[in-house]
Amino acid sequence: MSAAPMHAWVGFDEEQGARMRAAAEEVGVLAETLMLPATLYIDTSNSTGMEGEFEGRLDGRPYNAACFDIDKDGLKDLMLTQAPQAAWRTEHFDGNGTPYLEERTGEFFWQNGVPNDPYDLGTIYADFDNDGWTDIYVPNRGQTGHRLFRYNPELIEVSKNVFKVGGFEDVTTATGLRNLSDPSHQKTTLGSWVDYDGDGDVDLLINVHNAQAPYHSVTQVLLRNDPTPGGTSRIFTDVTAATGFVTSPHIGSTLWADFDGDSDLDIVMVDYGGPGSSGPHSSYQENKVNETGFFQVVTNSKLFDRERLNGDTFAAISDVDNDGDLDIVYTKGEIVGIFRNDNGVLAGDLETVVVENADPRDIDVFDFELDGRMDVTVSNSVPFPFLLRNNPDAVYAASFQQVTDNAGVSVNQRTERVCAADFNLDGFTDLFLSRQDDHSFFFKGKDEFTEPDNKWVGVRLVSPGGTNNHHGIGARVVITPFGGDPRAQIVDGGKIGPSQGDLDLVFGLGDHNGIFAIDVYWPDGTTQQFFEYEKNRYYTINESAPLIDDQSVTFDVAFHLDTGLVDWIFTWDTITHPGDPQTDEVEFDLTGLPWSCHPARTTIAAVDADVDVSIAQVNGLWRHTLTWHASDCLAACSIPFTVRTGLSGFTSESTGHSAYFEICLQ
């Protein structure tokens, strides 16, 4: 398989561009495919445990492949929407870092039975009740209608010597989604999660099915998520009219982001065309709900060149030019282009890329080579997917060029949906590409034994018991290397008919070796900033809990002259929150240490009788001091340790440090 011809035309209108393309093709002048320094992907489909199961089994189009941790075991799983629904659990990784998956659908959906409807169109996921477990919404354009499944860890069944604990339960009726004022609104083609009012829980925007155009919408419905009286469950209420939300037909992508920087999530809806579509239907609404109570249409004044988004268009949100705000990348037929964000004004970039004979089905944006620039992956029905690299040597701030073959993603067959996620948490984003009526493909991002040429940082947001939704959906995260350009990403709540990005964010740093800043802009307006140094790891950032400043960790001793014993004194600072000092603890790593260097215990904690803890605010941070009284002095020993502070079930842990005893008095 060879890559489709790729052309870049800068500064021409459509008619001029067509003439230039024709002239170039006539004389055989084609833009060269950019060469990569190394293969980025390896086809490991046969190692996933799925290919044989998939062969000949997919009775209908796999509309969606969602990658998230279903059972909170720390490993990403795979949820496929087809007939029937299929949940694949990551059991372990092979020597190459490829996940081995086993189908566990019956274990996750045992209470209401496995969803088995050919009109199910996808899966979007969020923790709608903020209980720490991920729930799923399944759009359906048939008689069954849409469904909401809540993961309930307390479901228990004992029958026929089978013991089942935990699983998805159908709460469509209980949450009001089965009883919407207009029964036709139960038939949907997509959904997106968003905390539009910043009240700490995710709301739901649904695209209502158009019977005359099976894969396109006729309208949208905005559903606010509220607690029921007593706060024991949740209920969704139609607030479309009450908020002034303006609907539009023929919409295929819904993009929520704070485009204008006022801390409220705005929306751009992108036209997908279809029968009866005269377009353009794409629109831009700024969210002024917390100011005026309403959304405000700004399409004409702040979405320039929207005709470029008219018909057969898929779109995603990304900071493609490294200025710290969020732009839009779109694919329309053979065109891949950008709408740049300048203080909330979105304008179509003159530069576009043409992939001949393309018929896109999905788009995702991530940095597949970790050089600090966001790249593009597009699934394609005629006949193969393509990868576009954000060329760092371009004259303009973003210029995409074809690298499909060089990247190692050689699939000479149609693909439907993209699921891009870092399954084994090595920084390399893996690719699952679903196919219609045949086995799918899994491409591993390099392998776990390959040190990345470029540095990276992973960010995972959580807000247990805080003022934001549990996963931080809608939050903007900005990484800024010291002396470098900022790069932003959003925690995605669903965007394309229907599809959703990984909730874990991976940022490429290139060859940067110094300090970098992490700025988090939560949906309720809360902001956090951290300065870190360690690369090639994930940082879990908790909106309502402490985060240990790793560079503040110290160790000291206080001598008891009468006994020769010492007090071991550990100090560290926490950022954003003091945490619960009663959770403070120190753990020693005794691996490889001689017995003479082993302390009396491997863990010392605030709750121990011979341990005291204190906390004081110092320079805007919280200084924790943990003192282990009257323990042994271990001369000439260097003992590795980590410190921890927690709050409400969340624990922040430092990296490894050393407790070194230079001298002892006895």
XYZ file of C-alpha atoms in Angstrom:
666
model
C 0.000 0.000 0.000
C 1.303 3.426 -0.880
C 0.232 6.697 0.618
C -2.290 8.830 -1.233
C -0.793 11.872 -2.960
C -0.622 14.858 -0.624
C -0.561 18.504 -1.579
C -0.301 21.692 0.450
C -1.641 24.911 -1.077
C -1.070 28.124 0.820
C -2.893 31.420 0.277
C -5.159 30.436 -2.662
C -8.920 30.587 -2.885
C -10.779 27.451 -4.024
C -10.697 28.262 -7.743
C -7.004 29.168 -7.688
C -6.203 26.069 -5.671
C -7.971 23.857 -8.202
C -6.005 25.390 -11.075
C -2.723 24.970 -9.215
C -3.474 21.321 -8.431
C -4.342 20.609 -12.041
C -1.150 22.268 -13.257
C 0.988 20.409 -10.747
C -0.496 17.039 -11.621
C -0.081 17.721 -15.338
C 3.674 18.199 -14.959
C 4.045 15.545 -12.280
C 4.994 17.931 -9.482
C 3.634 16.392 -6.273
C 4.408 17.325 -2.698
C 6.816 14.846 -1.159
C 5.785 12.671 1.730
C 7.659 13.717 4.820
C 10.125 11.133 6.091
C 10.144 10.234 9.759
C 13.354 9.409 11.607
C 11.958 6.052 12.792
C 8.895 3.834 12.521
C 6.340 4.950 15.090
C 3.903 2.034 15.048
C 3.968 -1.763 14.996
C 0.982 -3.848 13.902
C 0.365 -6.081 16.927
C -3.227 -7.030 16.097
C -2.443 -10.746 16.380
C -1.130 -10.239 19.923
C -4.270 -8.655 21.372
C -6.278 -11.873 21.614
C -9.035 -10.207 19.580
C -8.376 -10.823 15.915
C -9.532 -14.431 15.790
C -12.640 -13.542 17.762
C -13.437 -10.697 15.389
C -13.047 -12.612 12.158
C -16.458 -12.732 10.515
C -18.190 -11.734 13.713
C -19.002 -8.066 13.322
C -22.504 -8.246 11.908
C -22.749 -4.470 11.578
C -20.537 -1.430 11.468
C -18.512 -0.976 14.679
C -19.637 2.604 15.171
C -17.401 3.299 18.088
C -14.442 2.005 20.041
C -14.095 3.621 23.469
C -10.933 3.170 25.545
C -11.280 3.592 29.320
C -10.757 1.724 32.576
C -14.090 -0.032 33.137
C -13.343 -1.806 36.434
C -10.800 0.580 38.056
C -7.931 -1.909 37.977
C -5.601 0.741 36.528
C -5.665 -0.688 32.991
C -7.534 0.714 29.992
C -10.179 -1.574 28.538
C -12.021 -1.454 25.217
C -15.767 -1.015 24.690
C -17.038 -1.708 21.180
C -20.473 -0.661 20.005
C -21.866 -3.191 17.572
C -24.555 -5.888 17.758
C -24.114 -7.014 20.472
C -22.132 -4.553 22.595
C -18.687 -5.951 23.426
C -16.526 -5.140 26.452
C -12.906 -6.303 26.269
C -10.862 -6.227 29.467
C -7.083 -5.773 29.460
C -5.700 -8.806 31.291
C -1.959 -8.256 30.904
C 0.674 -6.990 28.472
C 2.945 -9.051 26.272
C 6.689 -8.452 26.063
C 6.123 -5.740 23.476
C 3.738 -3.770 25.655
C 0.651 -4.804 23.680
C -2.473 -5.353 25.806
C -3.929 -8.851 25.781
C -7.707 -8.441 25.926
C -10.406 -10.926 26.832
C -14.082 -10.399 26.197
C -15.913 -9.881 29.507
C -19.172 -8.418 28.202
C -21.353 -10.797 30.181
C -19.495 -9.959 33.386
C -20.030 -6.220 32.988
C -23.639 -6.314 31.693
C -25.081 -9.256 33.638
C -27.898 -7.403 35.405
C -29.919 -6.155 32.398
C -28.416 -8.462 29.797
C -25.910 -7.624 27.078
C -27.085 -4.708 24.882
C -27.840 -6.244 21.505
C -29.367 -3.666 19.199
C -28.067 -3.047 15.657
C -29.079 0.598 15.969
C -26.678 1.356 18.821
C -24.315 3.973 17.453
C -21.544 4.380 19.988
C -20.369 4.822 23.544
C -19.431 8.003 25.352
C -18.314 7.768 28.938
C -18.225 9.916 32.071
C -18.934 9.624 35.772
C -22.351 11.312 35.690
C -23.063 10.749 39.409
C -19.514 11.486 40.654
C -19.184 8.200 42.542
C -15.729 7.454 41.104
C -16.929 4.833 38.587
C -17.227 5.475 34.856
C -20.702 5.258 33.317
C -21.677 5.069 29.623
C -24.279 6.660 27.356
C -25.278 4.693 24.236
C -27.055 6.625 21.434
C -29.580 4.547 19.500
C -31.605 5.595 16.461
C -34.016 2.641 16.575
C -37.122 1.750 18.550
C -35.074 0.906 21.649
C -33.864 4.484 21.933
C -30.864 5.788 23.801
C -29.715 4.247 27.078
C -27.670 5.280 30.078
C -25.741 2.614 31.976
C -24.411 3.335 35.453
C -21.540 1.242 36.781
C -22.636 0.015 40.195
C -19.822 -1.643 42.180
C -22.335 -2.898 44.749
C -24.371 -5.076 42.383
C -24.212 -8.629 43.720
C -25.677 -11.851 42.405
C -25.177 -15.396 43.602
C -26.778 -18.066 41.429
C -25.822 -21.518 40.187
C -22.577 -21.321 42.133
C -21.630 -18.133 40.281
C -20.752 -15.056 42.322
C -20.954 -11.714 40.500
C -19.982 -8.337 41.928
C -20.238 -4.991 40.146
C -21.459 -4.163 36.667
C -23.512 -1.818 34.514
C -27.165 -1.235 35.318
C -29.662 0.443 32.979
C -30.738 3.725 34.616
C -32.321 5.314 31.532
C -35.771 5.464 33.114
C -34.574 6.306 36.613
C -32.657 9.360 35.356
C -35.508 10.725 33.239
C -33.985 9.942 29.847
C -36.818 7.545 29.001
C -39.445 10.161 29.836
C -38.390 13.220 27.862
C -41.243 15.591 26.964
C -40.901 14.701 23.282
C -40.724 10.892 22.854
C -38.888 11.305 19.537
C -35.944 12.744 21.472
C -35.108 9.247 22.726
C -33.794 8.323 19.272
C -30.315 9.787 19.072
C -27.234 9.647 16.885
C -24.628 11.055 19.230
C -24.084 12.615 22.621
C -21.459 14.688 24.373
C -20.808 15.188 28.078
C -20.239 18.735 29.300
C -20.541 20.669 32.547
C -21.998 23.702 30.797
C -23.087 25.445 34.028
C -19.954 24.680 36.069
C -21.892 23.123 38.940
C -19.626 20.100 39.310
C -21.491 17.405 37.387
C -21.605 16.535 33.701
C -24.649 17.451 31.662
C -25.579 15.814 28.362
C -26.120 17.182 24.850
C -27.852 14.718 22.529
C -28.279 14.772 18.770
C -31.789 13.646 17.867
C -32.202 11.171 15.012
C -33.493 12.265 11.615
C -35.503 9.393 10.123
C -35.047 10.762 6.601
C -31.263 10.935 6.978
C -30.323 7.955 9.169
C -26.935 9.158 10.338
C -27.698 12.852 10.723
C -29.479 14.950 13.316
C -32.670 16.928 13.092
C -32.094 18.866 16.316
C -30.181 18.897 19.610
C -31.437 18.644 23.201
C -29.435 19.994 26.154
C -30.091 18.018 29.342
C -29.048 19.382 32.732
C -27.889 16.866 35.335
C -29.308 17.584 38.796
C -29.568 15.678 42.069
C -33.008 14.375 42.982
C -34.579 15.629 46.231
C -32.509 14.122 48.995
C -29.514 13.787 46.677
C -29.706 9.999 46.413
C -29.776 9.825 42.581
C -29.668 12.015 39.479
C -32.261 13.328 37.024
C -31.790 14.888 33.555
C -33.988 17.842 32.592
C -34.426 19.441 29.151
C -33.077 23.003 29.397
C -32.657 23.666 25.667
C -35.230 26.457 25.531
C -34.514 27.768 29.026
C -30.845 28.417 28.197
C -31.504 29.827 24.732
C -29.499 27.011 23.163
C -29.942 27.289 19.388
C -30.268 23.963 17.593
C -29.214 23.138 14.064
C -29.984 20.260 11.678
C -27.445 17.968 10.025
C -24.839 18.198 12.805
C -22.162 15.484 13.021
C -19.617 16.934 15.487
C -20.181 18.857 18.717
C -17.089 20.572 20.089
C -17.218 21.911 23.661
C -14.327 24.090 24.849
C -13.631 27.425 26.498
C -12.683 29.100 23.237
C -12.929 32.681 24.530
C -11.108 32.223 27.844
C -13.916 33.227 30.213
C -13.954 29.855 32.067
C -17.305 28.745 30.552
C -17.538 25.994 27.944
C -18.620 27.258 24.516
C -19.760 25.061 21.638
C -19.064 24.771 17.928
C -21.395 22.417 16.053
C -20.086 21.125 12.727
C -22.256 20.328 9.700
C -22.307 16.743 8.442
C -24.594 17.408 5.474
C -26.915 14.653 4.311
C -30.154 14.541 2.291
C -32.034 17.829 2.361
C -29.063 19.773 3.650
C -28.623 23.136 1.951
C -26.176 24.416 4.585
C -24.152 25.833 5.969
C -25.408 24.587 9.343
C -22.219 24.876 11.382
C -22.593 27.291 14.286
C -20.715 28.835 17.229
C -22.376 29.691 20.545
C -20.606 31.335 23.457
C -21.679 30.153 26.881
C -23.012 33.084 28.921
C -25.306 30.971 31.105
C -23.602 32.005 34.340
C -23.783 35.691 33.345
C -27.080 36.154 31.505
C -28.671 32.706 31.767
C -28.328 32.066 28.027
C -26.077 30.887 25.221
C -25.182 33.591 22.709
C -24.873 32.876 18.984
C -21.671 34.432 17.598
C -21.434 32.493 14.350
C -21.329 35.494 12.032
C -18.878 37.510 14.128
C -16.544 34.794 15.436
C -16.717 31.760 13.111
C -15.250 33.046 9.873
C -15.195 30.905 6.713
C -17.765 28.505 8.193
C -18.682 27.346 4.688
C -15.519 25.251 4.916
C -17.358 23.174 7.533
C -20.396 22.588 5.340
C -21.256 18.926 4.722
C -19.471 15.602 5.321
C -17.192 17.146 7.945
C -15.592 15.638 11.048
C -13.767 17.845 13.539
C -11.717 17.709 16.742
C -10.242 20.197 19.219
C -6.498 20.731 19.449
C -3.871 23.401 20.056
C -2.155 22.911 16.719
C -0.026 26.061 16.800
C 1.284 25.879 20.400
C -0.114 29.167 21.640
C -1.967 27.695 24.632
C -5.529 28.071 23.342
C -7.722 25.515 21.596
C -8.151 25.399 17.814
C -10.270 23.150 15.571
C -8.922 20.573 13.130
C -11.393 19.311 10.537
C -11.512 16.828 7.701
C -14.008 17.308 4.874
C -13.806 14.922 1.981
C -10.241 15.202 0.716
C -9.447 18.300 2.775
C -7.783 18.533 6.189
C -7.702 22.056 7.575
C -7.545 24.239 10.681
C -9.669 26.896 12.330
C -7.259 28.916 14.442
C -8.417 30.465 17.692
C -7.445 34.079 18.310
C -9.046 35.315 21.558
C -12.241 33.411 20.862
C -12.419 34.206 17.147
C -12.195 31.077 14.991
C -11.038 31.622 11.417
C -10.357 29.067 8.698
C -6.659 28.881 7.870
C -5.704 29.477 4.251
C -3.417 26.477 4.306
C -5.127 23.129 3.772
C -3.924 19.642 2.950
C -5.483 17.479 0.234
C -5.585 13.678 0.511
C -6.905 12.445 -2.791
C -9.845 10.014 -2.909
C -10.346 10.267 0.863
C -13.696 9.555 2.528
C -13.054 10.167 6.258
C -14.983 8.379 9.020
C -13.330 9.729 12.188
C -10.542 12.055 13.309
C -8.341 12.208 16.383
C -5.525 14.584 17.286
C -2.521 13.668 19.443
C 1.269 13.968 19.413
C 2.321 10.575 18.044
C 6.043 11.362 17.964
C 6.174 13.407 21.203
C 7.916 16.362 19.593
C 5.527 18.854 21.187
C 3.239 19.352 18.172
C -0.190 17.795 17.785
C -0.570 15.424 14.846
C -3.692 14.039 13.130
C -5.021 10.531 12.528
C -8.027 10.008 10.246
C -9.881 6.734 9.676
C -10.966 6.438 6.080
C -13.379 4.287 4.093
C -11.582 4.444 0.719
C -9.508 2.566 1.365
C -7.070 3.219 4.269
C -6.435 5.506 7.275
C -3.877 8.262 7.071
C -1.565 9.959 9.570
C -0.567 13.597 9.219
C 2.468 14.956 10.994
C 2.519 18.537 12.250
C 5.720 19.583 10.525
C 8.008 21.505 12.942
C 9.981 22.975 10.024
C 6.983 24.656 8.409
C 7.035 28.381 7.761
C 3.579 28.633 9.297
C 2.790 27.562 12.859
C 1.131 24.316 11.728
C 1.569 22.427 8.480
C 0.437 18.821 8.160
C 2.169 16.309 5.926
C 1.484 12.664 5.152
C 3.550 10.073 7.075
C 1.249 7.024 7.012
C 3.617 4.488 5.453
C 6.681 5.767 7.264
C 4.824 5.650 10.578
C 4.127 1.928 10.151
C 0.324 2.166 9.866
C -0.037 0.339 6.566
C -3.671 -0.762 6.281
C -4.890 -1.140 2.721
C -8.480 -1.491 3.908
C -11.273 0.779 5.058
C -11.478 1.721 8.700
C -14.375 3.191 10.661
C -13.402 4.610 14.048
C -10.220 5.647 15.811
C -9.551 4.849 19.444
C -6.246 6.469 20.394
C -5.017 5.749 23.934
C -1.812 4.969 25.797
C -2.761 1.478 26.974
C 0.435 0.565 28.842
C 1.215 4.120 30.042
C 4.588 4.332 28.304
C 3.863 7.715 26.699
C 3.319 6.295 23.201
C -0.289 6.610 22.027
C -1.582 3.294 20.660
C -4.186 3.016 17.902
C -7.243 0.790 17.663
C -8.875 1.067 14.227
C -12.279 -0.582 13.875
C -13.547 -2.046 10.621
C -16.901 -3.046 9.205
C -17.752 -6.756 9.023
C -14.182 -7.884 9.599
C -11.376 -7.975 12.131
C -9.992 -4.684 13.410
C -6.430 -3.442 13.831
C -4.292 -2.584 16.855
C -1.086 -0.629 16.356
C 1.305 -0.392 19.286
C 3.180 2.865 19.650
C 6.752 1.510 19.461
C 7.393 -0.944 22.312
C 7.993 -0.815 26.041
C 11.723 -1.448 25.665
C 12.271 1.560 23.408
C 13.309 4.735 25.184
C 11.470 7.618 23.535
C 13.705 9.941 21.557
C 11.547 12.779 22.875
C 10.435 13.464 26.438
C 6.774 13.421 27.469
C 4.425 14.132 30.353
C 1.077 12.476 31.049
C -1.718 14.219 32.967
C -4.760 12.614 34.569
C -7.358 14.800 36.314
C -9.588 13.686 39.175
C -11.935 15.582 41.467
C -13.361 13.218 44.095
C -15.596 15.197 46.386
C -14.476 18.448 44.779
C -16.345 21.185 42.946
C -15.870 19.662 39.481
C -16.953 16.486 37.724
C -14.882 13.466 38.710
C -12.803 13.134 35.498
C -12.459 16.876 34.868
C -14.266 16.627 31.524
C -14.071 20.019 29.812
C -10.902 21.088 31.624
C -8.086 22.675 29.618
C -4.564 21.600 30.545
C -1.557 23.621 29.388
C 2.046 22.396 29.566
C 4.738 25.066 29.156
C 8.416 24.043 29.067
C 10.640 26.717 30.608
C 11.683 28.934 27.718
C 9.329 27.144 25.296
C 5.860 27.494 23.811
C 2.691 26.476 25.686
C 0.709 23.503 24.422
C -2.915 22.895 25.398
C -5.297 19.934 25.390
C -8.852 19.410 26.601
C -10.352 16.526 28.552
C -12.861 15.444 25.924
C -16.486 14.542 26.671
C -17.336 13.309 23.177
C -17.245 14.996 19.797
C -18.038 12.930 16.704
C -21.022 10.758 15.799
C -20.159 9.455 18.442
C -16.529 9.263 19.442
C -14.475 10.384 22.414
C -10.804 10.935 23.145
C -8.770 9.391 25.935
C -9.356 11.104 29.296
C -5.612 10.789 30.015
C -3.610 13.478 28.220
C -0.082 12.942 26.862
C 2.080 15.969 26.035
C 5.257 15.719 23.993
C 8.185 17.812 25.229
C 10.669 17.104 22.456
C 14.237 17.275 23.771
C 13.370 19.633 26.639
C 15.275 18.676 29.798
C 14.379 21.498 32.166
C 11.482 22.572 34.357
C 7.970 22.809 32.938
C 4.709 24.287 34.207
C 1.362 22.490 34.337
C -1.662 24.815 34.323
C -5.140 23.357 34.809
C -8.307 25.331 34.016
C -11.243 23.442 35.526
C -14.825 23.817 34.201
C -15.987 25.716 37.314
C -13.259 28.363 36.869
C -10.792 26.911 39.389
C -7.179 27.165 38.220
C -4.086 25.337 39.409
C -0.417 25.707 38.536
C 2.446 23.336 39.281
C 6.119 23.389 38.400
C 7.669 19.999 37.767
C 10.912 18.543 36.526
C 10.509 14.778 36.111
C 9.554 13.611 32.614
C 8.309 10.372 31.055
C 5.694 9.803 33.736
C 2.036 10.511 34.507
C 0.944 13.148 36.998
C -2.432 12.687 38.678
C -3.792 16.128 39.525
C -6.591 16.319 42.047
C -8.646 19.484 42.121
C -9.624 19.070 45.762
C -6.661 17.236 47.258
C -2.997 17.921 47.963
C -0.168 17.454 45.514
C 3.317 16.891 46.913
C 6.022 19.262 45.693
C 8.681 16.655 45.012
C 11.578 19.079 45.277
C 10.565 20.058 48.813
C 11.097 16.604 50.368
C 13.853 16.584 53.019
C 15.239 14.293 55.719
C 17.008 15.224 58.935
C 17.802 13.738 62.354
C 17.718 14.953 65.949
C 20.051 13.161 68.350
C 19.182 11.909 71.849
C 22.526 12.276 73.618
C 21.561 10.045 76.536
C 20.534 7.016 74.495
C 22.224 7.381 71.144
C 18.828 7.071 69.465
C 17.622 9.630 66.960
C 14.397 11.191 65.764
C 13.915 10.696 62.049
C 12.408 13.931 60.690
C 10.779 14.081 57.253
C 9.370 17.284 55.750
C 7.568 18.032 52.515
C 5.250 20.653 51.042
C 1.847 20.133 49.470
C 0.353 22.373 46.805
C -3.252 23.596 46.510
C -4.479 21.820 49.654
C -3.059 20.781 53.036
C -4.623 17.334 52.823
C -5.348 15.248 55.892
C -2.169 15.073 58.022
C -3.464 11.861 59.607
C -2.820 10.165 56.243
C 0.846 11.255 56.167
C 3.281 8.370 55.949
C 6.772 7.393 54.853
C 7.625 4.101 53.170
C 11.155 2.686 52.850
C 12.425 0.684 49.906
C 14.745 -1.936 51.401
C 15.516 -3.685 48.129
C 19.225 -4.574 48.032
C 20.057 -2.947 51.372
C 22.200 -4.876 53.895
C 20.415 -5.908 57.083
C 22.449 -3.376 59.055
C 20.657 -0.614 57.135
C 17.127 -1.899 57.694
C 14.977 0.363 59.897
C 12.697 -1.214 62.491
C 9.656 -0.796 60.193
C 9.166 -0.457 56.446
C 6.393 2.098 56.871
C 5.933 4.841 59.441
C 2.581 6.597 59.582
C 0.868 9.442 61.382
C -1.339 6.983 63.242
C 1.651 5.186 64.837
C 2.145 5.777 68.576
C 5.805 6.835 68.204
C 5.102 9.260 65.347
C 4.082 12.919 65.500
C 2.876 15.018 62.579
C 2.399 18.750 62.200
C 1.433 21.078 59.379
C 2.061 24.803 58.841
C 1.518 27.182 55.935
C 4.805 28.428 54.463
C 4.983 30.756 51.446
C 1.539 29.718 50.245
C 2.283 25.994 50.562
C 1.579 23.528 53.377
C 4.689 22.222 55.165
C 4.245 18.705 56.557
C 6.602 17.457 59.270
C 6.553 13.804 60.267
C 8.804 12.828 63.204
C 9.606 9.223 64.101
C 10.786 9.338 67.696
C 13.670 7.439 69.293
C 14.624 5.085 66.540
C 17.963 3.596 65.606
C 20.759 5.575 64.024
C 21.980 3.595 61.008
C 25.503 4.816 60.387
C 26.715 5.249 56.794
C 23.364 4.039 55.444
C 21.400 5.625 52.600
C 17.819 4.369 52.701
C 15.417 5.104 49.791
C 12.002 6.384 50.823
C 8.833 7.986 49.505
C 6.362 10.213 51.356
C 2.568 10.339 51.013
C -0.295 12.665 51.888
C -3.956 11.930 51.223
C -7.489 13.283 51.308
C -10.883 11.622 50.729
C -9.437 8.433 49.317
C -6.876 10.223 47.121
C -3.155 9.856 47.818
C -0.306 11.958 46.477
C 3.078 10.241 46.525
C 6.569 11.629 46.001
C 9.271 10.042 43.913
C 12.175 8.277 45.615
C 14.456 10.146 48.011
C 17.182 8.995 50.401
C 17.536 9.111 54.184
C 21.292 9.318 54.723
C 23.018 8.931 58.112
C 26.466 10.480 57.872
C 27.422 9.852 61.511
C 25.959 8.407 64.681
C 26.940 9.380 68.236
C 27.170 5.820 69.576
